[in-house]
Tab-separated table of C-alpha atoms and ligand atoms in Angstrom:
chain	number	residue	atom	x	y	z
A	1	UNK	CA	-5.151	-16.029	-34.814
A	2	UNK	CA	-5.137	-13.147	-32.258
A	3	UNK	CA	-5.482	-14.709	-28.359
A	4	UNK	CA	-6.030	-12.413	-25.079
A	5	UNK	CA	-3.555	-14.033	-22.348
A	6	UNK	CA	-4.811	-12.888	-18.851
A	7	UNK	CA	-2.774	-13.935	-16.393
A	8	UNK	CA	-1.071	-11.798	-13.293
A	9	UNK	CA	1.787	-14.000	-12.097
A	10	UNK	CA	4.560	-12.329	-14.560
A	11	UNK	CA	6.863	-15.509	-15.039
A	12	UNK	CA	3.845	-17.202	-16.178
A	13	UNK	CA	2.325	-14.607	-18.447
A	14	UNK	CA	5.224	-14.428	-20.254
A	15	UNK	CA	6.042	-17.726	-20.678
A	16	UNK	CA	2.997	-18.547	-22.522
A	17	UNK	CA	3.314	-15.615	-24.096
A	18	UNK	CA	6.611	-16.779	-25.127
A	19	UNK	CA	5.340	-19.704	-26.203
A	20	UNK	CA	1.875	-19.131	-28.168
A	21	UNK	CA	3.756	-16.413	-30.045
A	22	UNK	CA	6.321	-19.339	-31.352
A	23	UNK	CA	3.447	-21.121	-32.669
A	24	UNK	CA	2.527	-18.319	-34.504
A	25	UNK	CA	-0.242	-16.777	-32.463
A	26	UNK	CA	-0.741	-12.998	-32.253
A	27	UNK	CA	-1.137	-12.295	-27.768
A	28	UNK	CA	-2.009	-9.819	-25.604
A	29	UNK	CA	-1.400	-9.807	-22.404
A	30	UNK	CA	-2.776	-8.493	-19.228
A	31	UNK	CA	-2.765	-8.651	-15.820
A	32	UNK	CA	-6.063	-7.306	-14.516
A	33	UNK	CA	-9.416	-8.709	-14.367
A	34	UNK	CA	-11.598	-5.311	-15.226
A	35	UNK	CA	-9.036	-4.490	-18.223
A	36	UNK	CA	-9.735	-8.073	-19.042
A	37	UNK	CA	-13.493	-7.950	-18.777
A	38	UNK	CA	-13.549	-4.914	-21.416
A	39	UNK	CA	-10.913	-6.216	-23.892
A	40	UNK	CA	-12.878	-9.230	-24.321
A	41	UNK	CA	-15.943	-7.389	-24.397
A	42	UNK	CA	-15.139	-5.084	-27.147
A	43	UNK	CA	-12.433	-6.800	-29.185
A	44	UNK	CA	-12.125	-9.525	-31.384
A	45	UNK	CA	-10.200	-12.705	-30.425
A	46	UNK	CA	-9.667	-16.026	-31.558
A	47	UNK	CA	-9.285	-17.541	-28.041
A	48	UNK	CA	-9.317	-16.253	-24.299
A	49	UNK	CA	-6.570	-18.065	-21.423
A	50	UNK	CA	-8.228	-16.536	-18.606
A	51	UNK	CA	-6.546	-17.092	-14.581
A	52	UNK	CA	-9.257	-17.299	-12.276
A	53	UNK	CA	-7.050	-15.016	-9.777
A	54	UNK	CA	-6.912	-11.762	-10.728
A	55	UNK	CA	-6.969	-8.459	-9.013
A	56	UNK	CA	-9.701	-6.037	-9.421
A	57	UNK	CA	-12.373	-8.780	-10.793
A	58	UNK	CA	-12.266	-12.300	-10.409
A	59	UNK	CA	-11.767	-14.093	-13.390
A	60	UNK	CA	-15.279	-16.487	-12.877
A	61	UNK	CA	-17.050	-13.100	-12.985
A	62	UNK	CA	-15.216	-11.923	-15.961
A	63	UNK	CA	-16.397	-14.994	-17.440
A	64	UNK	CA	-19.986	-14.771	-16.267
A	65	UNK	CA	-20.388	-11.465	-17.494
A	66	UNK	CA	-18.776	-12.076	-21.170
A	67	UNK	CA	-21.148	-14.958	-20.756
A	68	UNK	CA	-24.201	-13.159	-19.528
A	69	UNK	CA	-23.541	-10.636	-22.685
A	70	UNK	CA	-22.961	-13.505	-25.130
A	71	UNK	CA	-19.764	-12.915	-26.318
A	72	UNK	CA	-18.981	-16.844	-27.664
A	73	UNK	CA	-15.066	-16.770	-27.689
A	74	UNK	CA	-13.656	-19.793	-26.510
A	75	UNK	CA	-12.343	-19.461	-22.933
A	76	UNK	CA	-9.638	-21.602	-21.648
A	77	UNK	CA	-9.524	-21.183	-17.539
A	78	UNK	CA	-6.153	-21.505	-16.019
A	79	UNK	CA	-6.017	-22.224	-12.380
A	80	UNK	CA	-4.711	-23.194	-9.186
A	81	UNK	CA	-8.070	-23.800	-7.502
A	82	UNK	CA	-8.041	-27.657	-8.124
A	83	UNK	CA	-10.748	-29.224	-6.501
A	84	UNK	CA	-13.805	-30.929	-8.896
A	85	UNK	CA	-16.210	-28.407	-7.120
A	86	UNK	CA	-13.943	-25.549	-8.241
A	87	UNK	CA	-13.608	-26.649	-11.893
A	88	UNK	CA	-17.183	-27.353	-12.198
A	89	UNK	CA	-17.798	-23.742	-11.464
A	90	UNK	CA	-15.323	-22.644	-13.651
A	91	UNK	CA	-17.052	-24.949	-17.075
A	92	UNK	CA	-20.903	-24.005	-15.747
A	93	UNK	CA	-19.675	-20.489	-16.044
A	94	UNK	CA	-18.908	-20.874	-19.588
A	95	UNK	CA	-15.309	-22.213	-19.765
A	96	UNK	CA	-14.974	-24.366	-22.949
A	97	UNK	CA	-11.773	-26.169	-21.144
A	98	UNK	CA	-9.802	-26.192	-17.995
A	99	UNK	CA	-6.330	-26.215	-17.352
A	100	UNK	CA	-4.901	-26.721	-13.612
A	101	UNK	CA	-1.734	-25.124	-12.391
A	102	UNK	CA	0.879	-26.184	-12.567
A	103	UNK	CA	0.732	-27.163	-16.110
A	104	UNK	CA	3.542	-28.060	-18.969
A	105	UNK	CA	3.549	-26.214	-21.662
A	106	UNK	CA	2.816	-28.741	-24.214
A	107	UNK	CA	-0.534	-29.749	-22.675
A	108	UNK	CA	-1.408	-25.467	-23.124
A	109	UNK	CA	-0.669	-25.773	-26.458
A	110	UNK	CA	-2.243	-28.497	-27.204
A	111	UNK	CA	-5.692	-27.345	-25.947
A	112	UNK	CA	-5.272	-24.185	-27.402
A	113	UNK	CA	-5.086	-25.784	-30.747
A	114	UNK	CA	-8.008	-28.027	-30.225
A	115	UNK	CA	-10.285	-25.103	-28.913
A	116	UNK	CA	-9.588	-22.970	-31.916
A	117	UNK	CA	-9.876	-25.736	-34.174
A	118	UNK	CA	-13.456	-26.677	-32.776
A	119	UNK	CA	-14.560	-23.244	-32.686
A	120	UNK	CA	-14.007	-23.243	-36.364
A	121	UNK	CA	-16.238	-26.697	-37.000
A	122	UNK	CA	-12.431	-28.936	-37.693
A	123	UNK	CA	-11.886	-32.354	-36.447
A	124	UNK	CA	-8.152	-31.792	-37.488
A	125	UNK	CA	-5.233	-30.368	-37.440
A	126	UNK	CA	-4.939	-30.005	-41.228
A	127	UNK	CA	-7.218	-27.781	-42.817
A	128	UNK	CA	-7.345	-28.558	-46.688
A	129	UNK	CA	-8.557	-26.064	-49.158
A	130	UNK	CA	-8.400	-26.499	-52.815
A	131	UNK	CA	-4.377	-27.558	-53.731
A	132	UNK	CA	-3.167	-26.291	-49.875
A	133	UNK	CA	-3.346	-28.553	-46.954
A	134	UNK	CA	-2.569	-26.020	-43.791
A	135	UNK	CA	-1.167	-27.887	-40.899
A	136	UNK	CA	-1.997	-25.986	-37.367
A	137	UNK	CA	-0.020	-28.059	-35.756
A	138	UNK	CA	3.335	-27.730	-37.607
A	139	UNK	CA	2.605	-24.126	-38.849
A	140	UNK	CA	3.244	-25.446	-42.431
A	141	UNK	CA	1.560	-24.840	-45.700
A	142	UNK	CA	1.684	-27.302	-48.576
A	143	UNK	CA	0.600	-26.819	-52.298
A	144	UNK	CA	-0.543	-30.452	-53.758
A	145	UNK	CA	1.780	-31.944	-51.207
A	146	UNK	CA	4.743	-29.681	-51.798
A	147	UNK	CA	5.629	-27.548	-48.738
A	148	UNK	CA	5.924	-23.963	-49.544
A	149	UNK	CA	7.803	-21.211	-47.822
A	150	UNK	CA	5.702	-18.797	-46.255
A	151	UNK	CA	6.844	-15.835	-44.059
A	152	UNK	CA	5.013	-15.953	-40.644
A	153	UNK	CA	2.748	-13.288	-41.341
A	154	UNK	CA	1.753	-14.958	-44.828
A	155	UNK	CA	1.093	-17.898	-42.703
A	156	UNK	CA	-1.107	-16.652	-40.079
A	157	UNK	CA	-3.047	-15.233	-43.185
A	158	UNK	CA	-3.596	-18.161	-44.739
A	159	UNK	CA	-4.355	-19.758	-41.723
A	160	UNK	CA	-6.865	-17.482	-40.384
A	161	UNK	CA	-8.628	-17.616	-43.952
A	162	UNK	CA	-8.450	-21.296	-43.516
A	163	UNK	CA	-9.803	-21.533	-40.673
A	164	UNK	CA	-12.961	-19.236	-41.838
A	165	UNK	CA	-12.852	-20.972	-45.326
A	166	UNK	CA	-16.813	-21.504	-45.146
A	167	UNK	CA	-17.420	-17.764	-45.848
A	168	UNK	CA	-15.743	-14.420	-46.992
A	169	UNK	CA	-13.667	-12.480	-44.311
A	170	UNK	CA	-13.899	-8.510	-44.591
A	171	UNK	CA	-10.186	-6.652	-44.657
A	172	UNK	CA	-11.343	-5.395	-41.145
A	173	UNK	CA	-11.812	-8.413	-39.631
A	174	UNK	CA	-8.569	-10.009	-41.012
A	175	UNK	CA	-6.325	-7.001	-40.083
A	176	UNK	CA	-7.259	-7.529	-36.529
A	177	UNK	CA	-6.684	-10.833	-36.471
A	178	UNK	CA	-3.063	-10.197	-37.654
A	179	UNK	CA	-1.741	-7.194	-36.335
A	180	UNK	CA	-4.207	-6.293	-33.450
A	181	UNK	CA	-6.020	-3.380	-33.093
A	182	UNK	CA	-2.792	-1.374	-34.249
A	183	UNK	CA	-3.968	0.895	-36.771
A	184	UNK	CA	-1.251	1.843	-38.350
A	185	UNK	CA	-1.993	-1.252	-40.760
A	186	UNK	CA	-4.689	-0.782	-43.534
A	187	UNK	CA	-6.213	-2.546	-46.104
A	188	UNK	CA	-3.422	-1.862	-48.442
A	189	UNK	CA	-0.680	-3.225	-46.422
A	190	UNK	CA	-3.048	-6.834	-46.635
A	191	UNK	CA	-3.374	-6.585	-50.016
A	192	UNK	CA	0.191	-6.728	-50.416
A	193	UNK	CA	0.481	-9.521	-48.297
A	194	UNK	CA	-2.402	-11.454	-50.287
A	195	UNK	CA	-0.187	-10.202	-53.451
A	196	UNK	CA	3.088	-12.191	-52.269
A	197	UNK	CA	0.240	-14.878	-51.264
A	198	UNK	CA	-1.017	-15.486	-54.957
A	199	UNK	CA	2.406	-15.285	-56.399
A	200	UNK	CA	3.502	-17.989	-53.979
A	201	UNK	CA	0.600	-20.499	-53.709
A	202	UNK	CA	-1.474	-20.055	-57.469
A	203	UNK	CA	-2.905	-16.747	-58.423
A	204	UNK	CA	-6.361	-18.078	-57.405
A	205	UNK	CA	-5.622	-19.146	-54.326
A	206	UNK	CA	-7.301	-15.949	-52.585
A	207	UNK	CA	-10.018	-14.731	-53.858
A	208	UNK	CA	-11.063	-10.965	-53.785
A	209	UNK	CA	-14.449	-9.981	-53.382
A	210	UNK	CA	-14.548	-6.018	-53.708
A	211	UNK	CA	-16.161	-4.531	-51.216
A	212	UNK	CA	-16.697	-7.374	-48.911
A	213	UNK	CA	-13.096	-9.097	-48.169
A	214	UNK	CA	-11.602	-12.258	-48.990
A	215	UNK	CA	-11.501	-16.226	-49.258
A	216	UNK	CA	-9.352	-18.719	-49.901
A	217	UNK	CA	-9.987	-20.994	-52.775
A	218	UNK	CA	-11.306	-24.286	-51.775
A	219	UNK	CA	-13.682	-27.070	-54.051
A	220	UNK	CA	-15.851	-28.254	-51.287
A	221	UNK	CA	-17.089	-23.912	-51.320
A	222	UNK	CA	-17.768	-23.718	-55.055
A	223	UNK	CA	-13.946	-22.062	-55.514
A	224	UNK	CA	-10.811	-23.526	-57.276
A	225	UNK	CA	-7.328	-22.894	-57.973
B	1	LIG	CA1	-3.605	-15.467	-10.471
């Protein structure tokens, strides 16, 4: 899951940097509201933490204007303008949630998970497909009920493909999601990730479909391990 943090108070940024990255999240971070308004206009992310405060372009018109163009990532606004009128502004722009400063970490966490969870149609933390059961929360991955141990890039695989287990992910799509837009990684570096994948989990636990990407295994989607 690859989030853009945008935030311009350093301690902060990199304290939630800090902590999204320990639960496994791949994060950007930046400071400025125009850099801001073009990354999430032209990249792929999972989730947004947008500060309303921000030099060069206030985050509310960042939001608008991702908004206005219909990008649909889920935005989670972070700020210290508290009043009701100020936060109303902030969800009728398109915010999906609303965290006020100061906030503990926990609570950011928490509504992280839930707004990337929702985005991908889950009432739950635990994603099951096929044998695995793919806990969010605890970053854990268990074959019929036995845990299993997964490096964390193996996990954030799995868990991405989870998440999107309703349809078949092109190689593109997934390398951004785990490494960025770092293009030193290509498709063959994933495949030898989903390699180490099937000999851990059940040699159909991926499935490859050539020329258009991959899927995880799962009954309720016609696929089995
Ligand atoms: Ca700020």
């Amino acid at each position: 899951m690859r989030i853009l943090l945008v935030e311009d108070e350093p301690q902060i940024a990199v304290d939630v940097k800090t902590a999204l990255e320990a639960e496994g999240y791949l994060v950007e971070s930046v400071s400025d509201g125009e850099e801001a308004w073009f990354l999430g206009d032209t990249e792929e992310y999972d989730l947004i933490v947008l500060d309303l405060g921000l030099p060069t372009m206030d985050g509310l018109v960042v939001l608008k204007s991702w908004r206005n163009a219909g990008r649909q990532i889920p935005v989670l606004v972070l700020t210290a303008r508290g009043t009701w009128a100020e936060r109303v502004e902030g969800i009728d722009a398109g915010a999906d949630d609303y965290l006020p400063k100061p906030f503990r970490m926990e609570e950011l966490l928490a509504r992280v998970r839930a707004l990337i969870r929702r985005s991908g149609g889950h009432a739950v933390d635990t994603i099951e497909a096929g044998a695995l059961s793919i806990d969010m929360r605890q970053m854990r991955v268990s074959k019929s009920g036995v845990p299993q141990a997964l490096s964390p890039l193996e996990y954030r695989l799995v868990a991405y493909l989870a998440h999107n287990k309703d349809r078949v992910v092109p190689a593109v799509e997934i390398l951004v999601h785990l490494y960025g837009d770092d293009d030193r990684h290509e498709a063959n570096a994933l495949e030898a990730v989903v390699t180490r994948l099937r000999k851990k989990l059940g040699p159909k636990s991926i499935e490859t479909r050539r020329g258009f990407g991959y899927r995880i295994a799962d009954a309720t989607t016609g696929t089995a391990d």
